Amino acid sequence: MSESAVLLHPNIALADGGRAQALLVIDGVIRAAGTRTDVREIAPGGVREVELPGAVAVAGFHDAHLHVADLAREQDAVDLRPARSLDDALALIHLHLAARPSGTAWIGGGRWDANRWTGPAPTRRALDAISPTLPICLSSIDGHTVWVNTAALRAVGIGAGTPDPVDGRIEREAGGTEPSGLVREAASSVLIEAAARSAGGDITERVQRTLQALLAAGVTHITDFDGDASAPALARLHEERRLTVRVHKGIGMSSLDEAIAAGLRTSAGDAWMTTGPLKLFSDGALGSHTAHMSEDFADEPGNRGLAVLDAVRLDDLVGRAVRAGIAVATHAIGDAANHSVLDAYERWMPQARAAGLRLRIEHAQLLHPADARRFAQLGVIASQQPAHWASDRGLIDRMLPGHELLGYGWSRLRTDGARIAFGSDAPVEPVTPMRGIQAAVQRSDVAGAIGAVPPFGVADALAAYSAGGAYAAGLEGRFGRLAVGYAADLTVLAEDPVTAAVHDIEQIGVAATVVGGAVAYRATAP
């Protein structure tokens, strides 16, 4: 799947800040960069030339945090993102039910955002009116809450007498014990798994279509955190030499023992697929009010979110992984969650560093200022998704006034010397890297309830979306830069984001995507 070619473009942005007009690629690796004349003079005979379109060619985007199986499954699921009220959502579900294939056992999908709704909140009774017998399980936009009907609750044995697990919550109807239809964090896993099983079948072809969509967004490399859900499909595509995007495959917490027994080591693999870090969850999400905070949410007094893993369990899991040669990536959004994870990482960092393992925090959204400085001090990577800031601005103003926090502070972290990697968290956010790049730059202009931050330029954001992801994966010696000796992975943009107006960056299209020297995507002419 890797090629030999001379890639030609008048504006190739090299890692050292220089510009080239040609790259000599041999077996998928850049062997020379320079002018057309210089590169042609040293190119072996018979190597074909490829003219690339667009305004500028940059290092291929590495989305450092997304969920491939969720993206694949949601191709055919109900999409509630457009809903702005309960009635809107119910109307969309009605339409989906009418068009669903016969024999469907559960209705899945969702991505509803009740924080943007006017009027009543989602309830099981509202879904029961649509379908009293067919189970419905609909994820919230952040993936940390599900909205279900009574049939779904009965299918997995959840009722009035079901206790909340320590790391989750079953919301109850006012004044009673009956489930309301909202189930949060680990309490929702049995519902999500039942809905996934009901879908059945091999999702390999849908995963391949998902990879094609990633290429169209300019993504050449991903770190996937769907654990076992996407592993069989990706392994099959890899075995059949049909992977079109490079994959750094994370390990789910439930698969740690199996991974250790199999001798898996983070960053091991080949040019197309490598073993990723163990993925842990320390807390929930801001929109679901389950992010673990040190103070109450302003709009929900008495609620400080959920600690999904206590300190003892977190320390044990991090230690077991590091001793086995497996890096760790832990989801942490609230400031209390981030503090707990940093404490665990501090204990294991010497051994991780000696083994060449990278410890990373996924999201790192809300930080106590003292903890923000610990990222650089300890060498912890902040794997962040700038598009979350753009989506969460309304929540921040409502939920966090009076909190002394650094929020969405990639520029402060970078200024302090921490390593930053950018991703999308798709399908929570659109996969489009240009949306994230615009948000990353704009954050410097807005302080509000989460503090001011230093400027963050377009070049910084581009690097966080390429070299940053490669470094977080332990692959910085081979990927993430346009330089001699690196994989010839390029994203060719229709306009140069460095010279574009900041508010227009999200609209910049992808003219072509090159993976291993081969043009894997080329935009059609308008």
mmCIF file of C-alpha atoms in Angstrom, residues 13-197:
data_model
loop_
_atom_site.group_PDB
_atom_site.id
_atom_site.type_symbol
_atom_site.label_atom_id
_atom_site.label_comp_id
_atom_site.label_asym_id
_atom_site.label_seq_id
_atom_site.Cartn_x
_atom_site.Cartn_y
_atom_site.Cartn_z
ATOM 1 C CA ALA A 13 5.389 22.822 4.482
ATOM 2 C CA LEU A 14 8.423 20.973 5.879
ATOM 3 C CA ALA A 15 8.949 20.164 9.551
ATOM 4 C CA ASP A 16 11.932 22.540 9.829
ATOM 5 C CA GLY A 17 9.824 25.501 8.740
ATOM 6 C CA GLY A 18 11.125 25.490 5.178
ATOM 7 C CA ARG A 19 9.174 24.966 1.973
ATOM 8 C CA ALA A 20 9.699 22.420 -0.781
ATOM 9 C CA GLN A 21 8.178 21.865 -4.190
ATOM 10 C CA ALA A 22 8.892 18.150 -4.470
ATOM 11 C CA LEU A 23 9.298 15.053 -2.320
ATOM 12 C CA LEU A 24 11.056 11.871 -3.390
ATOM 13 C CA VAL A 25 9.169 8.951 -1.853
ATOM 14 C CA ILE A 26 10.611 5.430 -1.914
ATOM 15 C CA ASP A 27 8.455 2.626 -0.509
ATOM 16 C CA GLY A 28 6.257 5.116 1.291
ATOM 17 C CA VAL A 29 9.090 7.018 3.015
ATOM 18 C CA ILE A 30 10.373 10.518 2.199
ATOM 19 C CA ARG A 31 13.961 10.212 0.930
ATOM 20 C CA ALA A 32 14.514 13.751 -0.327
ATOM 21 C CA ALA A 33 12.812 17.156 -0.305
ATOM 22 C CA GLY A 34 13.610 20.217 -2.367
ATOM 23 C CA THR A 35 12.936 21.953 -5.644
ATOM 24 C CA ARG A 36 11.463 20.062 -8.557
ATOM 25 C CA THR A 37 14.789 20.189 -10.341
ATOM 26 C CA ASP A 38 16.791 18.916 -7.375
ATOM 27 C CA VAL A 39 14.454 16.031 -6.605
ATOM 28 C CA ARG A 40 14.093 14.995 -10.238
ATOM 29 C CA GLU A 41 17.862 14.800 -10.583
ATOM 30 C CA ILE A 42 18.175 12.177 -7.840
ATOM 31 C CA ALA A 43 14.945 10.263 -8.474
ATOM 32 C CA PRO A 44 15.456 6.690 -9.765
ATOM 33 C CA GLY A 45 14.457 6.114 -13.348
ATOM 34 C CA GLY A 46 10.878 5.101 -13.902
ATOM 35 C CA VAL A 47 9.527 6.658 -10.681
ATOM 36 C CA ARG A 48 6.281 8.347 -11.577
ATOM 37 C CA GLU A 49 5.452 11.960 -10.785
ATOM 38 C CA VAL A 50 2.243 12.991 -9.053
ATOM 39 C CA GLU A 51 0.981 16.575 -9.143
ATOM 40 C CA LEU A 52 -0.954 17.425 -6.013
ATOM 41 C CA PRO A 53 -3.793 19.999 -6.004
ATOM 42 C CA GLY A 54 -4.632 22.624 -3.396
ATOM 43 C CA ALA A 55 -2.924 25.573 -1.731
ATOM 44 C CA VAL A 56 -0.598 23.953 0.815
ATOM 45 C CA ALA A 57 0.573 20.454 1.753
ATOM 46 C CA VAL A 58 1.092 19.837 5.478
ATOM 47 C CA ALA A 59 1.941 16.794 7.575
ATOM 48 C CA GLY A 60 -0.957 14.335 7.584
ATOM 49 C CA PHE A 61 -3.397 14.780 10.438
ATOM 50 C CA HIS A 62 -3.237 12.265 13.292
ATOM 51 C CA ASP A 63 -6.544 12.257 15.165
ATOM 52 C CA ALA A 64 -5.271 11.323 18.621
ATOM 53 C CA HIS A 65 -8.661 10.378 20.075
ATOM 54 C CA LEU A 66 -11.687 8.943 18.300
ATOM 55 C CA HIS A 67 -14.026 5.940 18.342
ATOM 56 C CA VAL A 68 -14.107 3.990 15.088
ATOM 57 C CA ALA A 69 -16.816 1.471 15.969
ATOM 58 C CA ASP A 70 -19.179 4.215 17.140
ATOM 59 C CA LEU A 71 -18.578 6.119 13.921
ATOM 60 C CA ALA A 72 -19.234 2.973 11.900
ATOM 61 C CA ARG A 73 -22.407 1.977 13.746
ATOM 62 C CA GLU A 74 -23.897 5.453 13.651
ATOM 63 C CA GLN A 75 -23.947 5.412 9.852
ATOM 64 C CA ASP A 76 -27.327 3.650 10.069
ATOM 65 C CA ALA A 77 -28.562 4.889 13.459
ATOM 66 C CA VAL A 78 -30.934 7.645 14.493
ATOM 67 C CA ASP A 79 -29.195 11.026 14.718
ATOM 68 C CA LEU A 80 -30.623 13.413 17.317
ATOM 69 C CA ARG A 81 -28.000 16.152 17.021
ATOM 70 C CA PRO A 82 -30.435 18.509 15.233
ATOM 71 C CA ALA A 83 -33.033 18.230 18.031
ATOM 72 C CA ARG A 84 -33.621 21.349 20.117
ATOM 73 C CA SER A 85 -36.466 19.975 22.212
ATOM 74 C CA LEU A 86 -37.978 16.703 23.361
ATOM 75 C CA ASP A 87 -40.619 17.010 20.642
ATOM 76 C CA ASP A 88 -37.897 17.448 18.003
ATOM 77 C CA ALA A 89 -36.152 14.326 19.233
ATOM 78 C CA LEU A 90 -39.335 12.265 19.275
ATOM 79 C CA ALA A 91 -40.184 13.352 15.729
ATOM 80 C CA LEU A 92 -36.739 12.247 14.513
ATOM 81 C CA ILE A 93 -37.121 8.902 16.288
ATOM 82 C CA HIS A 94 -40.551 8.430 14.657
ATOM 83 C CA LEU A 95 -39.009 8.971 11.219
ATOM 84 C CA HIS A 96 -36.198 6.536 11.969
ATOM 85 C CA LEU A 97 -38.590 3.861 13.214
ATOM 86 C CA ALA A 98 -40.659 4.134 10.055
ATOM 87 C CA ALA A 99 -37.595 3.590 7.857
ATOM 88 C CA ARG A 100 -35.781 0.965 9.949
ATOM 89 C CA PRO A 101 -35.004 -2.450 8.441
ATOM 90 C CA SER A 102 -37.382 -5.241 9.406
ATOM 91 C CA GLY A 103 -36.166 -7.485 12.201
ATOM 92 C CA THR A 104 -34.330 -4.720 14.054
ATOM 93 C CA ALA A 105 -34.013 -5.862 17.668
ATOM 94 C CA TRP A 106 -33.031 -2.519 19.287
ATOM 95 C CA ILE A 107 -33.029 1.091 18.197
ATOM 96 C CA GLY A 108 -29.656 2.750 18.826
ATOM 97 C CA GLY A 109 -27.750 5.915 18.021
ATOM 98 C CA GLY A 110 -28.762 9.226 19.543
ATOM 99 C CA ARG A 111 -26.177 11.955 20.272
ATOM 100 C CA TRP A 112 -28.923 14.088 21.835
ATOM 101 C CA ASP A 113 -27.894 17.169 23.780
ATOM 102 C CA ALA A 114 -30.517 18.118 26.359
ATOM 103 C CA ASN A 115 -28.350 21.053 27.458
ATOM 104 C CA ARG A 116 -29.433 22.750 24.221
ATOM 105 C CA TRP A 117 -33.105 21.818 24.545
ATOM 106 C CA THR A 118 -36.002 24.002 25.538
ATOM 107 C CA GLY A 119 -38.876 22.418 27.404
ATOM 108 C CA PRO A 120 -39.076 18.971 29.056
ATOM 109 C CA ALA A 121 -36.121 16.640 29.630
ATOM 110 C CA PRO A 122 -35.920 13.153 28.074
ATOM 111 C CA THR A 123 -37.808 10.399 29.930
ATOM 112 C CA ARG A 124 -38.512 6.713 29.411
ATOM 113 C CA ARG A 125 -42.225 7.426 29.301
ATOM 114 C CA ALA A 126 -41.778 9.675 26.270
ATOM 115 C CA LEU A 127 -40.033 6.804 24.474
ATOM 116 C CA ASP A 128 -42.634 4.302 25.713
ATOM 117 C CA ALA A 129 -45.287 6.282 23.863
ATOM 118 C CA ILE A 130 -43.370 5.656 20.648
ATOM 119 C CA SER A 131 -42.374 2.056 21.273
ATOM 120 C CA PRO A 132 -43.659 0.144 24.296
ATOM 121 C CA THR A 133 -42.087 -3.148 23.188
ATOM 122 C CA LEU A 134 -39.034 -2.439 21.001
ATOM 123 C CA PRO A 135 -36.024 -1.528 23.185
ATOM 124 C CA ILE A 136 -34.573 1.936 22.536
ATOM 125 C CA CYS A 137 -31.112 2.993 23.764
ATOM 126 C CA LEU A 138 -29.929 6.457 22.712
ATOM 127 C CA SER A 139 -26.558 7.899 23.725
ATOM 128 C CA SER A 140 -26.139 11.497 24.807
ATOM 129 C CA ILE A 141 -23.831 13.708 22.761
ATOM 130 C CA ASP A 142 -20.951 13.078 25.177
ATOM 131 C CA GLY A 143 -21.529 9.310 25.342
ATOM 132 C CA HIS A 144 -21.752 9.267 29.148
ATOM 133 C CA THR A 145 -25.543 8.994 29.512
ATOM 134 C CA VAL A 146 -28.113 6.867 27.717
ATOM 135 C CA TRP A 147 -31.807 7.609 27.282
ATOM 136 C CA VAL A 148 -33.836 4.397 27.261
ATOM 137 C CA ASN A 149 -37.410 3.182 27.314
ATOM 138 C CA THR A 150 -38.986 0.695 29.690
ATOM 139 C CA ALA A 151 -38.474 -2.201 27.244
ATOM 140 C CA ALA A 152 -34.725 -1.578 27.223
ATOM 141 C CA LEU A 153 -34.575 -1.405 31.028
ATOM 142 C CA ARG A 154 -36.519 -4.652 31.334
ATOM 143 C CA ALA A 155 -34.326 -6.352 28.739
ATOM 144 C CA VAL A 156 -31.256 -5.912 30.977
ATOM 145 C CA GLY A 157 -33.008 -6.320 34.333
ATOM 146 C CA ILE A 158 -32.932 -2.707 35.560
ATOM 147 C CA GLY A 159 -35.870 -1.729 37.729
ATOM 148 C CA ALA A 160 -36.903 0.137 40.849
ATOM 149 C CA GLY A 161 -34.893 -2.219 43.066
ATOM 150 C CA THR A 162 -31.674 -2.016 41.066
ATOM 151 C CA PRO A 163 -29.006 -0.194 43.075
ATOM 152 C CA ASP A 164 -26.625 2.333 41.559
ATOM 153 C CA PRO A 165 -23.164 0.907 40.949
ATOM 154 C CA VAL A 166 -20.310 2.768 42.663
ATOM 155 C CA ASP A 167 -19.161 4.152 39.314
ATOM 156 C CA GLY A 168 -22.516 5.009 37.751
ATOM 157 C CA ARG A 169 -26.021 6.283 38.421
ATOM 158 C CA ILE A 170 -29.562 5.288 37.457
ATOM 159 C CA GLU A 171 -31.653 8.450 37.571
ATOM 160 C CA ARG A 172 -35.043 8.040 39.279
ATOM 161 C CA GLU A 173 -38.438 9.601 38.752
ATOM 162 C CA ALA A 174 -39.182 12.459 41.126
ATOM 163 C CA GLY A 175 -40.228 11.237 44.563
ATOM 164 C CA GLY A 176 -39.803 7.552 43.741
ATOM 165 C CA THR A 177 -37.439 4.708 42.881
ATOM 166 C CA GLU A 178 -38.570 3.924 39.347
ATOM 167 C CA PRO A 179 -35.892 4.651 36.720
ATOM 168 C CA SER A 180 -36.525 7.892 34.859
ATOM 169 C CA GLY A 181 -34.972 6.617 31.634
ATOM 170 C CA LEU A 182 -31.572 8.312 32.032
ATOM 171 C CA VAL A 183 -28.693 6.019 32.988
ATOM 172 C CA ARG A 184 -25.207 7.425 33.513
ATOM 173 C CA GLU A 185 -21.599 6.230 33.284
ATOM 174 C CA ALA A 186 -20.824 2.578 34.125
ATOM 175 C CA ALA A 187 -24.494 1.912 34.928
ATOM 176 C CA SER A 188 -25.206 2.360 31.211
ATOM 177 C CA SER A 189 -22.666 -0.189 29.965
ATOM 178 C CA VAL A 190 -25.044 -3.166 30.143
ATOM 179 C CA LEU A 191 -27.553 -1.256 27.984
ATOM 180 C CA ILE A 192 -24.955 -0.140 25.456
ATOM 181 C CA GLU A 193 -23.576 -3.671 25.170
ATOM 182 C CA ALA A 194 -27.051 -5.167 24.711
ATOM 183 C CA ALA A 195 -27.860 -2.680 21.947
ATOM 184 C CA ALA A 196 -24.521 -3.414 20.226
ATOM 185 C CA ARG A 197 -25.100 -7.179 20.398
#
